C-alpha cells in the first residue's frame, strides 16, 4: 500500500531516515517495520514560524517494496553528417540548444569565444589575484557561459513546467545530484558546475556535434535577408542552415555588430544597483529566529522587495554562505556578482540589491538609439572602476554610511578577493538609483529586523542583472523579424533571466529552428 503525506517536521527528523520512519509510524499509527520505503516528492524549508521546519511531500510504502528507480537517460542520435545549425555561445542556452538539436537529428556547430572550463579557471585566478580581465575568458565568457562559475541556483519563474523537468533531469543525467528534482529551491554550487558542463560537452562531441573554443564571432554572413553563417576573429567562415544566437547579456560587441549592420534591436528596461554583504550568522538568526542555526539547516537565504517612488527595489541572486566575485568582461569596468559552493559554508551572505530601470531613466543617452541602456550601464561600470582605484578592486561603503552619504572610515572584512576601496557610492550611482536604494535599505529592516547594520558592506556595481537590449523575434517562430534563419536566444536577446530559463529558451529555439528548416526543406 502507498500513502501520500505532507508533513512539517524538525530539520533533524528530515535528514535522518530512522527518525523520519519513527515519526511516520506514529503519524500513520502503524509499526515502524511496516514502512518499507519512503520517497520524497518535494522538499522545502518553512521558516515562517518561530522554529524552522522542513516541509516534505512524500509517498510512504507500507508492506510494499519501493519500486525500482528509473533514471531519465536522454538519447542522442549520431549527427556528424546531418544538416548543420550554428549555435553562437556555449552558456546554458547554447548547451541546451545544442543538445535539443541533436535530439532532433541536426548537427550543432557551437562557437564559443572563451576557453574550455579547465583552462578558463586560470583566467579567473588572474582576475582575482593579478587584476587582469581577459575580454574573452572571465566569469561570464567561456565554456558553460556565465552559468559555470555562477551560484547554480536553479529556480525559475518560467511557467513551462514540462521543459523545466526535462532540463533538471538532463542536468542529473550529466552528474547533478538528484536533490535538484525535489527541492523547491534547487542549488548546485559553483564547485560542482564545471564537471557538469564538461559532461555536457562530451555528450555533444560523442553525438557528432562540434564545439569550437577560443572562437569569437565577429560578423554574420547574410544574403537576401537570410543568415548563411558567421565569420570568426580569424576571418574563417562557418556556414549553417540557421544560427541560434545565444551570446548572453555581456556580449556588447554583438549588440554593436547588430546595430552597425542595421539589424533591428531595441533598448529595454533592466535593473542596476549594488551587492550587499552581511555575516551569514546574522542572516541565519533573523531568518530562523534563533541565536545560532541548527546544524541540520542550510545557510539561510532571503528575498526582499520594496516599491520606492514607482520603481521596484529588490534582492537579486542572493547567495547564502557565498562569495562576491568580479564579473567584469573588459578592462576598465567594475561589475560584481555572487556565487556559493554546494555546501554554502562561507561565513558571508551576499545579494544584489537593485532598482528597476525604465527607458525614461536613461533618456540622456537616447542619441545612442537601441544602445542607450547599454551606454548608461557601461558608464556606471566605468565610474566604479575609477572610484575603486582603477583595478578590479570594488568601490565599497558600509550600509548605514551609504544611507547617511558618509564615507566609511574603515571597511569590514569581505569575501571579495580583489579587494575593496572606501568610496561614496552616490558618486558612482545616479541619484534616481542611489536615493531609492537608501530608502529601500531602511525599509528592509522592517521586514528583516537587524538587516540594516553598519557591519554590512555594499560593493558597486551590480549592473548585469539582465540585458539592456532586446533582439526582437517573432513570438511564435522565434525567428528575427528581419533576418531569416536567425534565432535570438535567451538572456542576451532579452528572453531569459537565469540558468534554467536560458536553458529552456535554448531548447525552444532549437525546436523552432528545426520546425523552420523542416518547412523550408519541404517547400524547396
Ligand atoms: C557570478 C554569477 C552568478 C550567477 N548565479 C546564478 C544563479 O545562481 N542562478 C541563475 O539562474 N543564474 C545565475 N547567474 C546568471 C546565469 O549565469 C545567466 O543567467 C545564464 O548563464 C545566461 O545563460 P545564456 O546562455 O543566455 O548566456 P551566457 O551564460 O552569458 O552565455 C553566453 C556565452 O556566449 C559566449 N559569447 C559571447 N559573445 C560571443 C561571440 N561573439 N562569439 C562566440 N561566443 C560568444 C560567451 O563567452 C558565453 O559563454 C549568475 C551569473 C553570474 C555571472
Coordinates of C-alpha atoms and ligand atoms in Angstrom, one line a residue:
X1 CA 0.0 0.0 0.0
X2 CA 1.1 3.6 -0.7
X3 CA 0.2 6.7 1.3
X4 CA 0.7 10.2 0.2
X5 CA 1.6 12.6 3.0
X6 CA 2.5 16.2 3.5
X7 CA 4.3 16.9 6.8
X8 CA 6.2 19.7 8.5
X9 CA 9.0 18.3 10.7
X10 CA 12.0 19.4 12.6
X11 CA 15.2 19.6 10.4
X12 CA 16.9 16.7 12.3
X13 CA 13.9 14.4 11.5
X14 CA 14.0 15.3 7.8
X15 CA 17.7 14.4 7.5
X16 CA 17.8 11.1 9.5
X17 CA 15.8 8.4 7.8
X18 CA 15.4 6.4 11.1
X19 CA 13.9 9.4 12.8
X20 CA 11.6 10.1 9.8
X21 CA 10.4 6.5 9.9
X22 CA 9.6 6.7 13.6
X23 CA 7.7 10.0 13.0
X24 CA 5.7 8.5 10.1
X25 CA 4.9 5.3 12.1
X26 CA 3.4 7.4 14.9
X27 CA 1.6 9.6 12.4
X28 CA 0.1 6.7 10.5
X29 CA -0.4 4.6 13.6
X30 CA 1.4 1.6 12.2
X31 CA 4.6 -0.2 13.3
X32 CA 7.9 1.1 12.0
X33 CA 8.8 -2.2 10.4
X34 CA 5.7 -1.9 8.2
X35 CA 7.3 1.1 6.4
X36 CA 9.2 -0.5 3.6
X37 CA 10.2 2.7 1.8
X38 CA 9.9 6.5 1.7
X39 CA 10.0 8.5 -1.4
X40 CA 10.3 12.3 -1.1
X41 CA 8.5 14.1 -3.9
X42 CA 9.0 17.7 -2.8
X43 CA 11.1 19.4 -0.1
X44 CA 11.3 23.0 1.2
X45 CA 12.1 24.9 4.3
X46 CA 9.3 26.6 6.2
X47 CA 10.9 29.3 8.4
X48 CA 7.7 31.3 9.0
X49 CA 7.1 30.1 12.5
X50 CA 9.4 30.5 15.5
X51 CA 11.0 27.2 14.9
X52 CA 12.1 26.5 11.3
X53 CA 10.6 23.2 9.9
X54 CA 11.1 21.2 6.8
X55 CA 8.1 20.6 4.6
X56 CA 8.0 17.2 3.0
X57 CA 5.6 15.9 0.4
X58 CA 6.2 12.1 0.4
X59 CA 5.0 8.7 -0.6
X60 CA 5.2 6.1 2.2
X61 CA 5.3 2.5 1.1
X62 CA 3.6 0.2 3.6
X63 CA 4.3 -3.5 3.3
X64 CA 5.1 -2.9 -0.3
X65 CA 8.5 -2.7 -1.9
X66 CA 9.7 0.6 -3.2
X67 CA 9.6 0.5 -7.0
X68 CA 12.9 0.4 -8.8
X69 CA 14.2 3.9 -9.5
X70 CA 14.0 4.7 -13.3
X71 CA 16.5 7.4 -14.0
X72 CA 15.9 9.6 -17.1
X73 CA 18.5 8.7 -19.7
X74 CA 18.4 11.1 -22.7
X75 CA 19.1 9.5 -26.0
X76 CA 21.2 11.3 -28.6
X77 CA 21.5 10.1 -32.2
X78 CA 24.7 10.4 -34.1
X79 CA 24.5 13.6 -36.2
X80 CA 28.0 14.1 -37.6
X81 CA 26.8 14.0 -41.2
X82 CA 23.4 15.7 -40.7
X83 CA 22.4 19.3 -41.7
X84 CA 24.3 21.9 -39.7
X85 CA 22.9 24.7 -37.4
X86 CA 25.3 27.2 -35.8
X87 CA 24.9 27.9 -32.1
X88 CA 26.9 31.0 -31.0
X89 CA 27.7 30.9 -27.3
X90 CA 28.1 27.9 -25.1
X91 CA 26.3 29.1 -22.0
X92 CA 23.2 27.3 -20.6
X93 CA 21.2 28.4 -23.6
X94 CA 23.8 27.3 -26.1
X95 CA 24.3 24.0 -24.3
X96 CA 20.6 23.1 -24.2
X97 CA 20.0 24.3 -27.8
X98 CA 22.8 22.0 -29.0
X99 CA 21.5 19.0 -27.1
X100 CA 18.0 19.6 -28.4
X101 CA 19.3 20.0 -32.0
X102 CA 21.0 16.6 -31.7
X103 CA 17.8 15.0 -30.4
X104 CA 16.1 16.4 -33.5
X105 CA 18.7 15.0 -35.8
X106 CA 20.6 18.2 -36.5
X107 CA 24.4 18.7 -36.2
X108 CA 25.2 21.7 -34.0
X109 CA 28.4 23.6 -34.5
X110 CA 28.9 25.6 -31.3
X111 CA 31.1 28.6 -31.5
X112 CA 32.4 29.9 -28.1
X113 CA 34.8 32.9 -27.7
X114 CA 36.0 31.6 -24.3
X115 CA 38.1 28.6 -23.2
X116 CA 37.2 25.2 -22.0
X117 CA 36.2 25.1 -18.4
X118 CA 39.6 23.9 -17.0
X119 CA 41.7 26.4 -18.9
X120 CA 39.2 29.2 -18.1
X121 CA 40.0 28.7 -14.4
X122 CA 43.4 30.3 -14.9
X123 CA 41.8 33.4 -16.2
X124 CA 39.6 33.7 -13.2
X125 CA 42.6 33.4 -10.9
X126 CA 44.2 36.2 -13.0
X127 CA 41.2 38.5 -12.4
X128 CA 41.2 37.8 -8.6
X129 CA 45.0 37.8 -8.0
X130 CA 46.6 39.9 -10.7
X131 CA 43.7 42.2 -11.6
X132 CA 43.8 41.2 -15.3
X133 CA 40.5 40.9 -17.1
X134 CA 40.6 38.8 -20.3
X135 CA 37.8 40.0 -22.6
X136 CA 37.2 36.5 -24.0
X137 CA 37.7 34.4 -20.8
X138 CA 36.3 35.6 -17.5
X139 CA 33.3 34.9 -15.1
X140 CA 30.9 35.4 -17.9
X141 CA 32.7 34.1 -21.0
X142 CA 33.9 30.6 -21.6
X143 CA 32.6 27.0 -21.6
X144 CA 29.3 27.0 -19.8
X145 CA 28.9 30.8 -20.1
X146 CA 28.0 32.8 -17.0
X147 CA 26.4 29.6 -15.7
X148 CA 29.6 27.7 -15.0
X149 CA 31.1 29.9 -12.2
X150 CA 27.6 31.1 -11.2
X151 CA 25.9 30.2 -7.9
X152 CA 24.0 27.4 -9.6
X153 CA 20.6 28.3 -8.1
X154 CA 18.1 26.6 -10.4
X155 CA 14.9 28.4 -9.7
X156 CA 12.9 30.0 -12.3
X157 CA 9.7 31.9 -12.7
X158 CA 9.3 30.3 -16.1
X159 CA 5.9 28.5 -16.2
X160 CA 6.9 26.0 -18.8
X161 CA 6.9 23.2 -16.2
X162 CA 7.4 20.3 -18.7
X163 CA 10.6 21.8 -20.1
X164 CA 11.8 22.6 -16.6
X165 CA 11.5 19.0 -15.5
X166 CA 13.4 17.9 -18.6
X167 CA 16.2 20.4 -18.1
X168 CA 16.6 19.3 -14.5
X169 CA 16.6 15.7 -15.4
X170 CA 19.2 16.3 -18.1
X171 CA 21.4 18.0 -15.5
X172 CA 21.0 15.0 -13.3
X173 CA 21.9 12.7 -16.2
X174 CA 25.1 14.7 -16.5
X175 CA 26.1 14.5 -12.9
X176 CA 24.0 16.9 -10.8
X177 CA 22.6 15.5 -7.5
X178 CA 19.1 14.1 -7.7
X179 CA 18.1 16.5 -4.9
X180 CA 17.5 19.2 -7.5
X181 CA 14.5 17.2 -8.7
X182 CA 12.7 17.5 -5.3
X183 CA 14.0 20.7 -3.7
X184 CA 11.7 23.8 -4.2
X185 CA 14.9 25.9 -4.3
X186 CA 17.4 23.6 -6.0
X187 CA 21.0 24.6 -5.9
X188 CA 24.1 23.0 -7.5
X189 CA 27.0 25.2 -6.2
X190 CA 29.9 26.7 -8.2
X191 CA 32.3 23.9 -7.3
X192 CA 30.1 21.2 -8.9
X193 CA 29.2 23.1 -12.1
X194 CA 32.5 22.6 -14.1
X195 CA 32.2 18.8 -14.1
X196 CA 28.6 19.0 -15.2
X197 CA 29.5 21.4 -18.1
X198 CA 32.3 19.1 -19.1
X199 CA 29.9 16.1 -19.2
X200 CA 27.5 18.0 -21.5
X201 CA 30.4 18.9 -23.8
X202 CA 31.3 15.3 -24.0
X203 CA 27.7 14.3 -24.9
X204 CA 27.7 16.8 -27.7
X205 CA 31.0 15.6 -29.1
X206 CA 30.1 11.9 -28.7
X207 CA 27.0 12.6 -30.8
X208 CA 29.0 14.1 -33.6
X209 CA 28.4 17.8 -32.8
X210 CA 31.3 20.3 -32.9
X211 CA 32.4 22.8 -30.3
X212 CA 34.9 25.5 -31.2
X213 CA 36.5 27.2 -28.2
X214 CA 38.6 30.4 -28.5
X215 CA 36.5 31.3 -31.5
X216 CA 34.7 34.7 -31.4
X217 CA 32.0 35.5 -33.9
X218 CA 32.8 38.9 -35.4
X219 CA 30.4 39.1 -38.3
X220 CA 27.4 37.4 -39.9
X221 CA 27.1 36.2 -43.5
X222 CA 23.8 37.5 -44.7
X223 CA 22.3 37.2 -48.2
X224 CA 18.9 38.4 -49.2
X225 CA 18.0 38.9 -45.5
X226 CA 18.8 35.3 -44.7
X227 CA 21.7 34.3 -42.4
X228 CA 24.0 31.8 -44.1
X229 CA 26.7 31.6 -41.4
X230 CA 29.2 33.6 -39.3
X231 CA 32.7 35.0 -39.6
X232 CA 35.2 34.5 -36.8
X233 CA 38.0 36.7 -35.5
X234 CA 40.5 34.9 -37.7
X235 CA 38.3 35.6 -40.8
X236 CA 37.1 32.0 -41.1
X237 CA 33.6 31.5 -42.5
X238 CA 31.4 28.9 -40.8
X239 CA 28.2 28.1 -42.6
X240 CA 25.0 26.6 -41.4
X241 CA 21.3 26.4 -42.4
X242 CA 20.4 28.6 -39.4
X243 CA 22.0 30.4 -36.5
X244 CA 21.0 30.4 -32.8
X245 CA 22.4 33.5 -31.2
X246 CA 22.9 32.7 -27.5
X247 CA 25.7 35.1 -26.6
X248 CA 24.4 36.3 -23.2
X249 CA 23.8 39.8 -21.9
X250 CA 27.5 40.7 -21.6
X251 CA 28.4 40.3 -25.3
X252 CA 28.4 44.0 -26.0
X253 CA 30.3 43.6 -29.3
X254 CA 27.4 41.5 -30.6
X255 CA 24.9 44.3 -29.9
X256 CA 27.3 46.8 -31.6
X257 CA 27.6 44.5 -34.6
X258 CA 23.8 44.1 -34.9
X259 CA 23.4 47.9 -34.6
X260 CA 26.2 48.5 -37.2
X261 CA 24.6 46.1 -39.7
X262 CA 21.2 47.8 -39.1
X263 CA 19.7 44.6 -37.8
X264 CA 16.8 45.5 -35.6
X265 CA 17.4 45.7 -31.8
X266 CA 15.6 47.6 -29.1
X267 CA 16.6 49.3 -25.8
X268 CA 14.8 47.5 -22.9
X269 CA 14.3 48.1 -19.1
X270 CA 16.7 46.3 -16.8
X271 CA 17.9 46.7 -13.2
X272 CA 21.0 48.1 -11.5
X273 CA 22.4 48.6 -8.0
X274 CA 24.9 47.3 -5.6
X275 CA 25.8 43.9 -3.9
X276 CA 25.4 43.9 -0.1
X277 CA 27.3 41.5 2.2
X278 CA 26.3 40.6 5.7
X279 CA 27.7 37.9 8.1
X280 CA 25.7 34.7 7.3
X281 CA 25.3 34.2 11.1
X282 CA 23.2 37.4 11.3
X283 CA 21.0 36.4 8.3
X284 CA 20.5 32.9 9.9
X285 CA 19.5 34.4 13.2
X286 CA 17.0 36.8 11.5
X287 CA 15.5 34.2 9.2
X288 CA 15.5 31.2 11.5
X289 CA 14.5 33.3 14.6
X290 CA 17.3 31.9 16.7
X291 CA 20.8 32.7 18.1
X292 CA 22.6 30.1 16.1
X293 CA 21.5 28.0 13.2
X294 CA 20.8 24.3 13.7
X295 CA 23.4 22.1 12.1
X296 CA 20.6 20.5 10.1
X297 CA 19.5 23.7 8.4
X298 CA 21.3 25.2 5.4
X299 CA 22.6 28.8 5.4
X300 CA 19.5 31.0 5.3
X301 CA 18.5 32.8 2.1
X302 CA 16.3 35.9 1.9
X303 CA 14.3 37.7 -0.7
X304 CA 13.3 41.3 -0.3
X305 CA 11.3 43.7 -2.4
X306 CA 10.1 47.3 -1.8
X307 CA 8.3 49.7 -4.0
X308 CA 10.1 53.1 -3.8
X309 CA 8.8 56.1 -5.8
X310 CA 7.3 54.0 -8.6
X311 CA 10.3 51.7 -9.0
X312 CA 10.9 48.2 -7.6
X313 CA 13.9 47.8 -5.4
X314 CA 14.6 44.1 -4.9
X315 CA 17.2 41.5 -3.9
X316 CA 18.7 39.6 -6.8
X317 CA 20.7 36.4 -6.9
X318 CA 21.0 36.1 -3.1
X319 CA 23.9 33.8 -2.2
X320 CA 23.8 32.3 1.3
X321 CA 27.2 31.1 2.5
X322 CA 28.8 32.6 -0.6
X323 CA 31.4 34.9 -2.1
X324 CA 31.2 38.1 -4.1
X325 CA 33.1 37.8 -7.4
X326 CA 34.4 40.2 -10.1
X327 CA 32.2 39.7 -13.1
X328 CA 33.6 42.4 -15.5
X329 CA 34.1 41.3 -19.1
X330 CA 36.5 44.1 -20.1
X331 CA 39.3 46.1 -18.5
X332 CA 38.2 49.5 -17.3
X333 CA 34.9 48.4 -15.6
X334 CA 33.8 47.0 -12.3
X335 CA 30.9 44.6 -12.2
X336 CA 30.1 42.4 -9.1
X337 CA 28.0 39.3 -8.8
X338 CA 27.7 36.4 -6.3
X339 CA 28.1 32.7 -6.0
X340 CA 28.3 30.0 -3.4
X341 CA 29.7 26.5 -3.2
X342 CA 27.4 23.5 -2.9
X343 CA 27.8 23.4 0.9
X344 CA 27.2 27.1 1.2
X345 CA 29.6 27.2 4.1
X346 CA 31.4 30.6 3.8
X347 CA 30.7 33.0 6.7
X348 CA 29.2 35.6 4.4
X349 CA 25.7 36.2 2.8
X350 CA 25.6 38.4 -0.2
X351 CA 22.9 39.6 -2.5
X352 CA 22.4 42.1 -5.3
X353 CA 20.1 44.9 -4.3
X354 CA 18.9 46.5 -7.5
X355 CA 16.5 49.2 -8.7
X356 CA 14.4 48.6 -11.8
X357 CA 15.4 50.9 -14.6
X358 CA 12.9 52.1 -17.2
X359 CA 13.6 53.5 -20.6
X360 CA 12.9 57.1 -19.3
X361 CA 15.7 56.7 -16.7
X362 CA 18.3 56.7 -19.4
X363 CA 16.8 59.3 -21.7
X364 CA 20.0 61.3 -21.5
X365 CA 21.6 58.6 -23.7
X366 CA 18.8 58.5 -26.3
X367 CA 21.2 59.6 -29.1
X368 CA 22.7 56.1 -28.9
X369 CA 19.3 54.7 -30.0
X370 CA 18.9 51.0 -29.1
X371 CA 22.2 51.1 -27.3
X372 CA 21.1 53.8 -24.9
X373 CA 20.7 51.5 -21.8
X374 CA 24.0 49.7 -22.6
X375 CA 25.8 53.1 -22.7
X376 CA 24.2 54.1 -19.4
X377 CA 25.2 50.7 -17.8
X378 CA 28.8 51.0 -19.3
X379 CA 29.3 54.5 -17.9
X380 CA 28.3 53.5 -14.4
X381 CA 30.6 50.4 -14.5
X382 CA 33.5 52.7 -15.7
X383 CA 32.8 55.2 -12.8
X384 CA 33.0 52.3 -10.4
X385 CA 36.4 51.4 -11.9
X386 CA 37.7 54.9 -11.4
X387 CA 36.4 55.1 -7.8
X388 CA 37.6 51.7 -7.0
X389 CA 41.2 52.7 -7.8
X390 CA 41.4 51.7 -11.5
X391 CA 42.0 48.0 -10.8
X392 CA 39.4 45.2 -10.1
X393 CA 39.0 46.5 -6.5
X394 CA 35.4 47.5 -6.0
X395 CA 34.3 50.8 -4.5
X396 CA 32.6 50.0 -1.2
X397 CA 30.8 51.6 1.7
X398 CA 29.3 50.4 4.9
X399 CA 25.5 50.1 4.7
X400 CA 24.4 52.8 7.2
X401 CA 27.2 55.1 5.9
X402 CA 25.8 54.7 2.4
X403 CA 22.3 55.7 3.6
X404 CA 23.8 58.7 5.5
X405 CA 26.0 59.5 2.5
X406 CA 29.1 59.4 4.7
X407 CA 32.5 58.0 3.6
X408 CA 33.3 54.9 5.6
X409 CA 36.4 55.4 7.8
X410 CA 37.1 51.7 7.7
X411 CA 35.5 48.8 5.9
X412 CA 34.6 45.3 7.3
X413 CA 36.1 42.1 6.1
X414 CA 34.7 40.9 2.8
X415 CA 34.6 37.7 0.6
X416 CA 35.5 39.8 -2.5
X417 CA 39.0 38.6 -3.3
X418 CA 40.4 41.5 -5.4
X419 CA 39.8 43.9 -2.5
X420 CA 37.6 46.9 -1.8
X421 CA 38.2 50.7 -1.6
X422 CA 36.3 53.1 0.5
X423 CA 34.2 55.4 -1.7
X424 CA 30.9 57.3 -1.8
X425 CA 28.7 55.1 -3.9
X426 CA 26.5 58.0 -4.5
X427 CA 29.3 59.2 -6.8
X428 CA 29.0 56.0 -8.8
X429 CA 25.2 55.7 -9.0
X430 CA 22.9 58.2 -10.4
X431 CA 20.6 59.9 -7.9
X432 CA 17.5 58.1 -9.1
X433 CA 19.1 54.8 -8.2
X434 CA 21.1 55.7 -5.0
X435 CA 18.2 57.6 -3.4
X436 CA 15.8 54.7 -3.9
X437 CA 18.4 52.2 -2.6
X438 CA 18.8 54.4 0.5
X439 CA 15.1 54.4 1.2
X440 CA 14.7 50.7 0.5
X441 CA 17.6 49.6 2.8
X442 CA 15.8 51.3 5.8
X443 CA 12.5 49.7 4.8
X444 CA 14.1 46.3 4.5
X445 CA 14.9 46.5 8.2
X446 CA 11.2 46.4 9.0
X447 CA 10.9 43.1 7.2
X448 CA 14.2 41.6 8.5
X449 CA 14.9 43.3 11.8
X450 CA 18.7 43.7 12.1
X451 CA 19.4 43.8 8.4
X452 CA 20.1 47.5 8.4
X453 CA 23.5 47.5 10.1
X454 CA 26.8 49.2 9.6
X455 CA 28.5 45.8 9.8
X456 CA 27.2 45.1 6.3
X457 CA 29.1 46.4 3.3
X458 CA 27.9 47.5 -0.1
X459 CA 30.0 46.9 -3.2
X460 CA 29.5 48.6 -6.5
X461 CA 28.2 47.8 -9.0
X462 CA 25.6 45.1 -9.6
X463 CA 24.9 46.0 -13.2
X464 CA 24.5 42.8 -15.2
X465 CA 21.1 41.6 -13.9
X466 CA 19.6 41.4 -17.3
X467 CA 20.2 42.7 -20.8
X468 CA 19.7 46.4 -21.5
X469 CA 19.0 45.4 -25.2
X470 CA 16.4 43.2 -26.7
X471 CA 16.9 41.4 -30.0
X472 CA 13.3 41.1 -31.3
X473 CA 11.9 37.8 -32.6
X474 CA 8.5 36.5 -33.8
X475 CA 6.7 35.3 -30.7
X476 CA 5.7 32.1 -32.4
X477 CA 8.5 31.1 -34.7
X478 CA 11.2 32.8 -32.5
X479 CA 12.9 34.0 -35.7
X480 CA 14.2 37.5 -36.0
X481 CA 11.6 39.6 -37.9
X482 CA 14.1 40.9 -40.4
X483 CA 16.7 38.1 -40.8
X484 CA 15.5 34.7 -41.8
X485 CA 17.2 31.8 -40.0
X486 CA 18.4 34.0 -37.1
X487 CA 17.1 32.8 -33.7
X488 CA 17.9 35.4 -31.0
X489 CA 18.1 33.3 -27.8
X490 CA 17.9 33.6 -24.1
X491 CA 19.4 36.2 -21.8
X492 CA 21.4 38.1 -24.4
X493 CA 18.3 38.6 -26.5
X494 CA 16.1 39.5 -23.5
X495 CA 14.1 36.4 -23.3
X496 CA 15.5 34.7 -20.2
X497 CA 17.0 35.6 -16.8
X498 CA 19.0 32.8 -15.1
X499 CA 20.3 29.4 -15.9
X500 CA 17.1 27.5 -16.1
X501 CA 15.1 30.0 -18.2
X502 CA 18.1 30.3 -20.5
X503 CA 18.3 26.5 -20.9
X504 CA 14.5 26.3 -21.6
X505 CA 14.8 29.1 -24.2
X506 CA 17.7 27.3 -25.8
X507 CA 15.6 24.2 -26.2
X508 CA 12.7 26.2 -27.6
X509 CA 14.9 28.0 -30.1
X510 CA 16.3 24.6 -31.3
X511 CA 12.7 23.3 -31.7
X512 CA 11.6 26.3 -33.7
X513 CA 14.8 26.2 -35.7
X514 CA 14.1 22.6 -36.6
X515 CA 10.4 23.4 -37.5
X516 CA 11.6 26.2 -39.8
X517 CA 14.2 24.1 -41.5
X518 CA 11.6 21.3 -42.0
X519 CA 9.2 23.8 -43.5
X520 CA 11.9 25.3 -45.8
X521 CA 13.1 21.9 -47.0
X522 CA 9.5 20.7 -47.7
X523 CA 8.8 23.8 -49.7
X524 CA 12.0 23.6 -51.8
Ligands
LIG1 C1 28.7 35.1 -10.7 C2 27.3 34.7 -11.3 C3 26.4 34.0 -10.5 C4 25.2 33.7 -11.1 N1 24.3 32.9 -10.3 C5 23.2 32.4 -10.9 C6 22.3 31.5 -10.2 O1 22.6 31.1 -9.1 N2 21.2 31.1 -10.8 C7 20.9 31.5 -12.0 O2 19.8 31.1 -12.5 N3 21.6 32.4 -12.7 C8 22.8 32.8 -12.2 N4 23.6 33.7 -12.9 C9 23.1 34.1 -14.2 C10 23.3 33.0 -15.2 O3 24.6 32.5 -15.2 C11 22.8 33.5 -16.6 O4 21.5 33.9 -16.5 C12 22.9 32.4 -17.7 O5 24.2 31.9 -17.7 C13 22.5 33.0 -19.0 O6 22.7 32.0 -20.0 P1 22.9 32.3 -21.5 O7 23.2 31.0 -22.1 O8 21.8 33.1 -22.1 O9 24.2 33.3 -21.6 P2 25.6 33.2 -21.0 O10 25.7 32.2 -19.9 O11 26.1 34.6 -20.8 O12 26.5 32.5 -22.2 C14 26.8 33.2 -23.4 C15 28.0 32.6 -24.0 O13 28.2 33.2 -25.3 C16 29.6 33.4 -25.4 N5 29.8 34.5 -26.4 C17 29.5 35.8 -26.3 N6 29.8 36.5 -27.4 C18 30.3 35.7 -28.2 C19 30.8 35.8 -29.6 N7 30.9 37.0 -30.2 N8 31.3 34.7 -30.2 C20 31.3 33.5 -29.6 N9 30.8 33.3 -28.3 C21 30.3 34.4 -27.7 C22 30.1 33.8 -24.1 O14 31.5 33.6 -24.0 C23 29.3 32.9 -23.2 O15 30.0 31.7 -22.9 C24 24.8 34.1 -12.4 C25 25.7 34.8 -13.2 C26 27.0 35.1 -12.7 C27 28.0 35.9 -13.5

